[in-house]
mmCIF file of C-alpha atoms in Angstrom:
data_model
loop_
_atom_site.group_PDB
_atom_site.id
_atom_site.type_symbol
_atom_site.label_atom_id
_atom_site.label_comp_id
_atom_site.label_asym_id
_atom_site.label_seq_id
_atom_site.Cartn_x
_atom_site.Cartn_y
_atom_site.Cartn_z
ATOM 1 C CA UNK A 30 299.721 258.873 90.828
ATOM 2 C CA UNK A 31 300.914 258.396 94.413
ATOM 3 C CA UNK A 32 299.123 255.041 94.673
ATOM 4 C CA UNK A 33 300.709 253.481 91.612
ATOM 5 C CA UNK A 34 304.161 254.885 92.385
ATOM 6 C CA UNK A 35 303.936 253.343 95.844
ATOM 7 C CA UNK A 36 303.025 250.013 94.262
ATOM 8 C CA UNK A 37 305.828 250.242 91.690
ATOM 9 C CA UNK A 38 308.387 250.859 94.398
ATOM 10 C CA UNK A 39 307.234 247.856 96.400
ATOM 11 C CA UNK A 40 306.764 245.224 93.660
ATOM 12 C CA UNK A 41 306.774 244.441 89.959
ATOM 13 C CA UNK A 42 303.322 245.086 88.483
ATOM 14 C CA UNK A 43 301.745 242.771 85.941
ATOM 15 C CA UNK A 44 300.080 244.069 82.795
ATOM 16 C CA UNK A 45 297.408 242.017 81.049
ATOM 17 C CA UNK A 46 297.843 240.029 77.833
ATOM 18 C CA UNK A 47 296.418 240.255 74.336
ATOM 19 C CA UNK A 48 292.821 241.351 73.875
ATOM 20 C CA UNK A 49 292.579 240.349 70.216
ATOM 21 C CA UNK A 50 293.959 236.866 70.816
ATOM 22 C CA UNK A 51 291.165 236.096 73.269
ATOM 23 C CA UNK A 52 288.487 237.768 71.134
ATOM 24 C CA UNK A 53 289.373 235.367 68.294
ATOM 25 C CA UNK A 54 288.434 232.401 70.482
ATOM 26 C CA UNK A 55 284.796 233.586 70.492
ATOM 27 C CA UNK A 56 284.520 233.126 66.689
ATOM 28 C CA UNK A 57 282.333 236.203 66.322
ATOM 29 C CA UNK A 58 280.469 236.921 63.114
ATOM 30 C CA UNK A 59 279.576 240.164 61.366
ATOM 31 C CA UNK A 60 276.254 240.443 63.194
ATOM 32 C CA UNK A 61 278.009 239.977 66.539
ATOM 33 C CA UNK A 62 280.257 242.948 65.871
ATOM 34 C CA UNK A 63 277.364 245.089 64.652
ATOM 35 C CA UNK A 64 274.979 244.321 67.483
ATOM 36 C CA UNK A 65 271.582 245.957 67.449
ATOM 37 C CA UNK A 66 272.923 249.518 67.375
ATOM 38 C CA UNK A 67 274.963 249.135 64.187
ATOM 39 C CA UNK A 68 272.963 246.451 62.385
ATOM 40 C CA UNK A 69 272.234 248.814 59.466
ATOM 41 C CA UNK A 70 275.627 250.528 59.339
ATOM 42 C CA UNK A 71 276.914 250.926 55.781
ATOM 43 C CA UNK A 72 280.421 249.494 56.346
ATOM 44 C CA UNK A 73 281.470 245.954 57.324
ATOM 45 C CA UNK A 74 282.452 245.731 61.011
ATOM 46 C CA UNK A 75 283.865 242.225 61.431
ATOM 47 C CA UNK A 76 287.345 242.586 62.892
ATOM 48 C CA UNK A 77 286.610 245.930 64.528
ATOM 49 C CA UNK A 78 287.437 244.638 67.999
ATOM 50 C CA UNK A 79 287.084 248.042 69.663
ATOM 51 C CA UNK A 80 283.410 248.192 68.674
ATOM 52 C CA UNK A 81 282.717 245.190 70.908
ATOM 53 C CA UNK A 82 282.959 247.458 73.952
ATOM 54 C CA UNK A 83 279.624 248.881 72.793
ATOM 55 C CA UNK A 84 277.992 245.906 71.082
ATOM 56 C CA UNK A 85 279.312 243.010 73.203
ATOM 57 C CA UNK A 86 280.341 244.548 76.550
ATOM 58 C CA UNK A 87 279.807 241.257 78.412
ATOM 59 C CA UNK A 88 282.509 239.603 76.306
ATOM 60 C CA UNK A 89 284.996 242.428 76.883
ATOM 61 C CA UNK A 90 284.248 242.396 80.598
ATOM 62 C CA UNK A 91 284.755 238.644 80.638
ATOM 63 C CA UNK A 92 288.190 239.066 79.040
ATOM 64 C CA UNK A 93 289.208 241.803 81.472
ATOM 65 C CA UNK A 94 288.028 239.637 84.355
ATOM 66 C CA UNK A 95 289.993 236.691 83.016
ATOM 67 C CA UNK A 96 293.238 238.651 83.044
ATOM 68 C CA UNK A 97 292.591 240.106 86.485
ATOM 69 C CA UNK A 98 291.856 236.639 87.838
ATOM 70 C CA UNK A 99 295.122 235.498 86.270
ATOM 71 C CA UNK A 100 296.969 238.055 88.390
ATOM 72 C CA UNK A 101 297.149 241.210 86.272
ATOM 73 C CA UNK A 102 297.464 244.481 88.202
ATOM 74 C CA UNK A 103 296.811 246.665 85.149
ATOM 75 C CA UNK A 104 294.292 246.027 82.371
ATOM 76 C CA UNK A 105 294.269 247.944 79.100
ATOM 77 C CA UNK A 106 291.070 249.321 77.659
ATOM 78 C CA UNK A 107 289.810 247.855 74.394
ATOM 79 C CA UNK A 108 290.677 251.039 72.502
ATOM 80 C CA UNK A 109 293.876 250.344 70.557
ATOM 81 C CA UNK A 110 292.286 251.671 67.342
ATOM 82 C CA UNK A 111 289.734 254.051 68.842
ATOM 83 C CA UNK A 112 290.799 257.241 67.096
ATOM 84 C CA UNK A 113 288.849 259.003 64.364
ATOM 85 C CA UNK A 114 291.820 258.303 62.056
ATOM 86 C CA UNK A 115 291.739 254.531 62.528
ATOM 87 C CA UNK A 116 287.939 254.376 62.653
ATOM 88 C CA UNK A 117 287.670 255.888 59.162
ATOM 89 C CA UNK A 118 288.121 252.348 57.853
ATOM 90 C CA UNK A 119 284.840 251.379 59.491
ATOM 91 C CA UNK A 120 282.942 254.632 59.012
ATOM 92 C CA UNK A 121 282.707 255.161 62.773
ATOM 93 C CA UNK A 122 284.564 258.465 63.216
ATOM 94 C CA UNK A 123 281.544 260.028 64.920
ATOM 95 C CA UNK A 124 281.487 257.317 67.592
ATOM 96 C CA UNK A 125 285.064 257.728 68.862
ATOM 97 C CA UNK A 126 284.171 259.393 72.155
ATOM 98 C CA UNK A 127 281.580 256.699 72.889
ATOM 99 C CA UNK A 128 284.039 253.908 72.042
ATOM 100 C CA UNK A 129 286.640 255.236 74.452
ATOM 101 C CA UNK A 130 284.203 256.196 77.192
ATOM 102 C CA UNK A 131 282.419 252.833 77.196
ATOM 103 C CA UNK A 132 285.673 250.873 77.014
ATOM 104 C CA UNK A 133 287.136 252.692 80.010
ATOM 105 C CA UNK A 134 283.854 252.485 81.913
ATOM 106 C CA UNK A 135 283.462 248.708 81.598
ATOM 107 C CA UNK A 136 287.131 248.091 82.410
ATOM 108 C CA UNK A 137 286.802 250.210 85.542
ATOM 109 C CA UNK A 138 283.663 248.356 86.588
ATOM 110 C CA UNK A 139 285.524 245.047 86.436
ATOM 111 C CA UNK A 140 288.480 246.321 88.500
ATOM 112 C CA UNK A 141 286.070 247.369 91.244
ATOM 113 C CA UNK A 142 284.992 243.722 91.635
ATOM 114 C CA UNK A 143 288.391 243.009 93.208
ATOM 115 C CA UNK A 144 289.517 243.773 96.759
ATOM 116 C CA UNK A 145 293.091 244.402 95.632
ATOM 117 C CA UNK A 146 293.950 247.671 93.910
ATOM 118 C CA UNK A 147 293.726 247.204 90.138
ATOM 119 C CA UNK A 148 294.423 249.861 87.519
ATOM 120 C CA UNK A 149 292.818 250.705 84.159
ATOM 121 C CA UNK A 150 295.237 251.875 81.471
ATOM 122 C CA UNK A 151 293.553 253.716 78.621
ATOM 123 C CA UNK A 152 295.133 252.196 75.506
ATOM 124 C CA UNK A 153 296.185 254.734 72.862
ATOM 125 C CA UNK A 154 297.481 252.996 69.743
ATOM 126 C CA UNK A 155 299.700 254.450 67.000
ATOM 127 C CA UNK A 156 296.915 254.868 64.371
ATOM 128 C CA UNK A 157 297.274 253.381 60.899
ATOM 129 C CA UNK A 158 298.972 256.490 59.484
ATOM 130 C CA UNK A 159 302.421 257.888 60.131
ATOM 131 C CA UNK A 160 303.521 261.524 60.279
ATOM 132 C CA UNK A 161 307.202 260.805 59.578
ATOM 133 C CA UNK A 162 307.117 258.633 56.476
ATOM 134 C CA UNK A 163 305.452 258.595 53.098
ATOM 135 C CA UNK A 164 303.227 255.647 52.163
ATOM 136 C CA UNK A 165 304.021 256.420 48.509
ATOM 137 C CA UNK A 166 307.399 255.083 47.335
ATOM 138 C CA UNK A 167 307.262 257.478 44.384
ATOM 139 C CA UNK A 168 306.728 260.566 46.539
ATOM 140 C CA UNK A 169 308.893 260.557 49.693
ATOM 141 C CA UNK A 170 307.634 263.998 50.673
ATOM 142 C CA UNK A 171 303.973 262.964 50.850
ATOM 143 C CA UNK A 172 302.320 262.486 54.244
ATOM 144 C CA UNK A 173 299.017 260.682 54.794
ATOM 145 C CA UNK A 174 298.538 262.536 58.091
ATOM 146 C CA UNK A 175 299.906 265.704 59.675
ATOM 147 C CA UNK A 176 300.894 266.494 63.235
ATOM 148 C CA UNK A 177 297.991 268.809 64.050
ATOM 149 C CA UNK A 178 295.469 266.282 62.725
ATOM 150 C CA UNK A 179 296.969 263.641 65.002
ATOM 151 C CA UNK A 180 296.795 265.953 68.019
ATOM 152 C CA UNK A 181 293.106 266.669 67.380
ATOM 153 C CA UNK A 182 292.279 262.987 66.943
ATOM 154 C CA UNK A 183 294.224 261.859 70.001
ATOM 155 C CA UNK A 184 292.679 264.571 72.146
ATOM 156 C CA UNK A 185 289.198 263.248 71.383
ATOM 157 C CA UNK A 186 290.343 259.792 72.453
ATOM 158 C CA UNK A 187 291.953 261.119 75.643
ATOM 159 C CA UNK A 188 288.708 262.823 76.649
ATOM 160 C CA UNK A 189 286.712 259.600 76.325
ATOM 161 C CA UNK A 190 289.290 257.529 78.198
ATOM 162 C CA UNK A 191 289.533 260.056 81.017
ATOM 163 C CA UNK A 192 285.774 260.564 81.349
ATOM 164 C CA UNK A 193 285.243 256.802 81.378
ATOM 165 C CA UNK A 194 287.452 256.380 84.435
ATOM 166 C CA UNK A 195 290.939 255.404 83.235
ATOM 167 C CA UNK A 196 293.578 255.541 85.973
ATOM 168 C CA UNK A 197 296.428 255.772 83.460
ATOM 169 C CA UNK A 198 296.835 256.752 79.809
ATOM 170 C CA UNK A 199 299.009 254.295 77.866
ATOM 171 C CA UNK A 200 300.502 255.438 74.540
ATOM 172 C CA UNK A 201 301.653 252.115 73.137
ATOM 173 C CA UNK A 202 303.176 250.271 70.189
ATOM 174 C CA UNK A 203 304.874 253.473 69.034
ATOM 175 C CA UNK A 204 306.495 252.873 65.643
ATOM 176 C CA UNK A 205 306.723 256.572 64.724
ATOM 177 C CA UNK A 206 307.844 258.863 67.535
ATOM 178 C CA UNK A 207 306.306 261.888 65.830
ATOM 179 C CA UNK A 208 302.910 260.246 66.255
ATOM 180 C CA UNK A 209 303.759 259.656 69.921
ATOM 181 C CA UNK A 210 304.736 263.298 70.339
ATOM 182 C CA UNK A 211 301.349 264.273 68.935
ATOM 183 C CA UNK A 212 299.683 261.971 71.460
ATOM 184 C CA UNK A 213 301.710 263.500 74.289
ATOM 185 C CA UNK A 214 300.744 267.002 73.149
ATOM 186 C CA UNK A 215 297.079 265.965 73.046
ATOM 187 C CA UNK A 216 297.340 264.600 76.591
ATOM 188 C CA UNK A 217 299.146 267.685 77.834
ATOM 189 C CA UNK A 218 296.636 270.043 76.222
ATOM 190 C CA UNK A 219 293.675 268.112 77.630
ATOM 191 C CA UNK A 220 295.148 268.052 81.131
ATOM 192 C CA UNK A 221 295.939 271.780 81.083
ATOM 193 C CA UNK A 222 292.590 272.844 79.662
ATOM 194 C CA UNK A 223 290.638 270.754 82.183
ATOM 195 C CA UNK A 224 292.951 271.123 85.178
ATOM 196 C CA UNK A 225 293.295 267.351 85.582
ATOM 197 C CA UNK A 226 296.142 264.856 85.499
ATOM 198 C CA UNK A 227 296.656 261.087 85.578
ATOM 199 C CA UNK A 228 299.861 259.094 84.982
ATOM 200 C CA UNK A 229 301.037 258.487 81.418
ATOM 201 C CA UNK A 230 302.856 255.361 80.228
ATOM 202 C CA UNK A 231 304.553 255.102 76.834
ATOM 203 C CA UNK A 232 305.783 252.019 74.995
ATOM 204 C CA UNK A 233 307.556 251.830 71.661
ATOM 205 C CA UNK A 234 308.068 248.915 69.316
ATOM 206 C CA UNK A 235 311.309 247.678 67.777
ATOM 207 C CA UNK A 236 310.296 246.461 64.355
ATOM 208 C CA UNK A 237 313.212 244.120 63.574
ATOM 209 C CA UNK A 238 316.566 242.907 64.824
ATOM 210 C CA UNK A 239 318.272 246.108 63.662
ATOM 211 C CA UNK A 240 317.122 247.520 66.996
ATOM 212 C CA UNK A 241 315.280 250.473 65.478
ATOM 213 C CA UNK A 242 311.707 251.689 65.353
ATOM 214 C CA UNK A 243 309.933 251.739 61.983
ATOM 215 C CA UNK A 244 310.799 255.425 61.629
ATOM 216 C CA UNK A 245 314.479 254.571 62.088
ATOM 217 C CA UNK A 246 315.263 255.545 65.672
ATOM 218 C CA UNK A 247 317.648 253.620 67.896
ATOM 219 C CA UNK A 248 316.694 252.926 71.510
ATOM 220 C CA UNK A 249 318.585 255.956 72.810
ATOM 221 C CA UNK A 250 317.185 258.258 70.116
ATOM 222 C CA UNK A 251 313.662 257.095 70.902
ATOM 223 C CA UNK A 252 314.242 257.663 74.600
ATOM 224 C CA UNK A 253 315.632 261.157 74.110
ATOM 225 C CA UNK A 254 312.692 262.059 71.859
ATOM 226 C CA UNK A 255 310.060 261.395 74.523
ATOM 227 C CA UNK A 256 311.914 262.111 77.779
ATOM 228 C CA UNK A 257 310.796 265.738 77.891
ATOM 229 C CA UNK A 258 307.437 264.515 79.215
ATOM 230 C CA UNK A 259 307.073 263.461 82.893
ATOM 231 C CA UNK A 260 306.138 259.870 82.077
ATOM 232 C CA UNK A 261 305.281 257.249 84.643
ATOM 233 C CA UNK A 262 307.037 254.606 82.558
ATOM 234 C CA UNK A 263 308.703 253.930 79.230
ATOM 235 C CA UNK A 264 309.101 250.560 77.572
ATOM 236 C CA UNK A 265 308.865 248.333 74.518
ATOM 237 C CA UNK A 266 306.152 245.954 73.353
ATOM 238 C CA UNK A 267 304.973 243.867 70.411
ATOM 239 C CA UNK A 268 306.987 243.128 67.221
ATOM 240 C CA UNK A 269 309.814 240.991 68.594
ATOM 241 C CA UNK A 270 309.370 238.117 70.996
ATOM 242 C CA UNK A 271 310.790 238.211 74.513
ATOM 243 C CA UNK A 272 314.184 236.767 73.612
ATOM 244 C CA UNK A 273 314.887 239.204 70.781
ATOM 245 C CA UNK A 274 313.525 242.176 72.717
ATOM 246 C CA UNK A 275 315.780 241.660 75.735
ATOM 247 C CA UNK A 276 318.928 243.541 74.558
ATOM 248 C CA UNK A 277 316.852 246.606 73.732
ATOM 249 C CA UNK A 278 315.036 246.492 77.052
ATOM 250 C CA UNK A 279 318.434 246.344 78.776
ATOM 251 C CA UNK A 280 319.641 249.381 76.852
ATOM 252 C CA UNK A 281 316.442 251.217 77.740
ATOM 253 C CA UNK A 282 316.593 250.249 81.406
ATOM 254 C CA UNK A 283 320.236 251.337 81.681
ATOM 255 C CA UNK A 284 319.537 254.773 80.228
ATOM 256 C CA UNK A 285 316.279 255.969 81.763
ATOM 257 C CA UNK A 286 315.159 257.120 85.162
ATOM 258 C CA UNK A 287 311.518 256.388 84.395
ATOM 259 C CA UNK A 288 309.943 253.150 85.535
ATOM 260 C CA UNK A 289 310.209 250.595 82.724
ATOM 261 C CA UNK A 290 307.621 248.320 81.135
ATOM 262 C CA UNK A 291 307.634 245.499 78.630
ATOM 263 C CA UNK A 292 304.885 243.384 77.127
ATOM 264 C CA UNK A 293 306.352 241.278 74.325
ATOM 265 C CA UNK A 294 304.604 238.954 71.912
ATOM 266 C CA UNK A 295 304.382 235.215 72.524
ATOM 267 C CA UNK A 296 307.362 234.683 70.242
ATOM 268 C CA UNK A 297 307.440 235.503 66.541
ATOM 269 C CA UNK A 298 304.523 234.653 64.229
ATOM 270 C CA UNK A 299 304.679 231.356 62.369
ATOM 271 C CA UNK A 300 304.031 230.845 58.647
ATOM 272 C CA UNK A 301 300.294 231.255 59.270
ATOM 273 C CA UNK A 302 300.710 234.499 61.238
ATOM 274 C CA UNK A 303 299.915 232.755 64.520
ATOM 275 C CA UNK A 304 301.792 233.038 67.802
ATOM 276 C CA UNK A 305 302.477 229.650 69.290
ATOM 277 C CA UNK A 306 305.015 230.211 72.069
ATOM 278 C CA UNK A 307 303.792 228.336 75.116
ATOM 279 C CA UNK A 308 303.287 230.077 78.459
ATOM 280 C CA UNK A 309 306.073 227.953 79.956
ATOM 281 C CA UNK A 310 308.546 228.797 77.215
ATOM 282 C CA UNK A 311 307.749 232.502 77.334
ATOM 283 C CA UNK A 312 308.142 232.489 81.116
ATOM 284 C CA UNK A 313 311.668 231.082 80.829
ATOM 285 C CA UNK A 314 312.582 234.081 78.678
ATOM 286 C CA UNK A 315 310.728 236.537 80.916
ATOM 287 C CA UNK A 316 312.824 235.251 83.832
ATOM 288 C CA UNK A 317 315.889 236.752 82.146
ATOM 289 C CA UNK A 318 314.200 240.184 82.282
ATOM 290 C CA UNK A 319 313.546 239.620 85.974
ATOM 291 C CA UNK A 320 316.962 238.190 86.791
ATOM 292 C CA UNK A 321 318.651 241.222 85.237
ATOM 293 C CA UNK A 322 316.233 243.652 86.902
ATOM 294 C CA UNK A 323 315.118 245.268 83.643
ATOM 295 C CA UNK A 324 311.436 245.981 84.332
ATOM 296 C CA UNK A 325 308.954 247.470 86.767
ATOM 297 C CA UNK A 326 305.901 246.407 84.721
ATOM 298 C CA UNK A 327 305.684 243.178 82.713
ATOM 299 C CA UNK A 328 302.903 241.646 80.630
ATOM 300 C CA UNK A 329 302.117 240.222 77.218
ATOM 301 C CA UNK A 330 301.195 241.417 73.735
ATOM 302 C CA UNK A 331 300.132 239.462 70.618
ATOM 303 C CA UNK A 332 299.477 235.788 71.196
ATOM 304 C CA UNK A 333 299.497 235.905 74.985
ATOM 305 C CA UNK A 334 296.602 234.456 76.969
ATOM 306 C CA UNK A 335 295.342 234.139 80.539
ATOM 307 C CA UNK A 336 297.786 231.286 81.138
ATOM 308 C CA UNK A 337 300.783 233.361 80.004
ATOM 309 C CA UNK A 338 299.835 236.112 82.436
ATOM 310 C CA UNK A 339 299.075 233.665 85.242
ATOM 311 C CA UNK A 340 302.575 232.182 85.111
ATOM 312 C CA UNK A 341 304.194 235.618 84.885
ATOM 313 C CA UNK A 342 302.144 236.919 87.834
ATOM 314 C CA UNK A 343 303.208 233.981 89.972
ATOM 315 C CA UNK A 344 306.879 234.375 89.029
ATOM 316 C CA UNK A 345 307.239 238.128 89.662
ATOM 317 C CA UNK A 346 306.373 237.617 93.322
ATOM 318 C CA UNK A 347 309.866 236.132 93.740
ATOM 319 C CA UNK A 348 311.599 239.333 92.567
ATOM 320 C CA UNK A 349 312.188 242.844 93.801
ATOM 321 C CA UNK A 350 311.312 245.752 91.492
ATOM 322 C CA UNK A 351 313.882 247.681 89.489
ATOM 323 C CA UNK A 352 315.101 250.681 91.490
ATOM 324 C CA UNK A 353 315.307 254.082 89.792
ATOM 325 C CA UNK A 354 318.791 255.579 89.496
ATOM 326 C CA UNK A 355 318.084 258.635 91.653
ATOM 327 C CA UNK A 356 316.892 256.631 94.655
#
């Protein structure tokens, strides 16, 4: 904790870019995802990017290394969907600990190749189920998942990420704050039961230009809902591109005494669902975040590549970090 706080007070840290965007460039097939270990598994695995940490660790290491070489200070583990809840779709619930442990382990190994201090953030995604809303339009009271089930699932993920060597836990792309609260409870319970602690980052997602999360919270409501926990940072990522995310990052930055983070998409998806904002164009918009002193940690989400992060890493060197209000 003391190491990263010292770094955050001295400079703006750079988070890596999209894992999935780079994985797509490898054009992997079903057998690549399965590897030898899962070649006879009953369910299709193509698209299960998290599984590649076990079946294609060299590729995941190569991607981590690419972002670190581009100038990233923090790399996220390849575990966005590595909960038993999300892995039900692939029939891999029993392999959740291994997925998280191996992902954190290989990320840590790559950071140790560098002389400079690099950090591994254990990525904890929102799951594909929400505790606040019904997936059934005819039954608004129905819930596909309940709070205690989320806590249990997240706790299993936390254990794997911690044991594998994560320096930070990163609860990200929060669209339902009740899910995030379950993740925070899982983290807190694991830390207390094992007498350990590492920093925790949290990042929500504004789903459209209304400025609200999917579960309907404004920026201030979201912030109030999670500020009971001693977070290292709070921020927003995904959904909107940099330009559209800026007013909400400003509101967040003005109203929190946590360090702030942002890793927006490379613009909005086009008609084919692809992100085509160039690194140069995204950087021009990122500069507005830097000019207005909105962030302590900046990176990229969907559609961002090594080149996006390289330009951002070069630019942040020209700026001083955002100073917390109590300092």
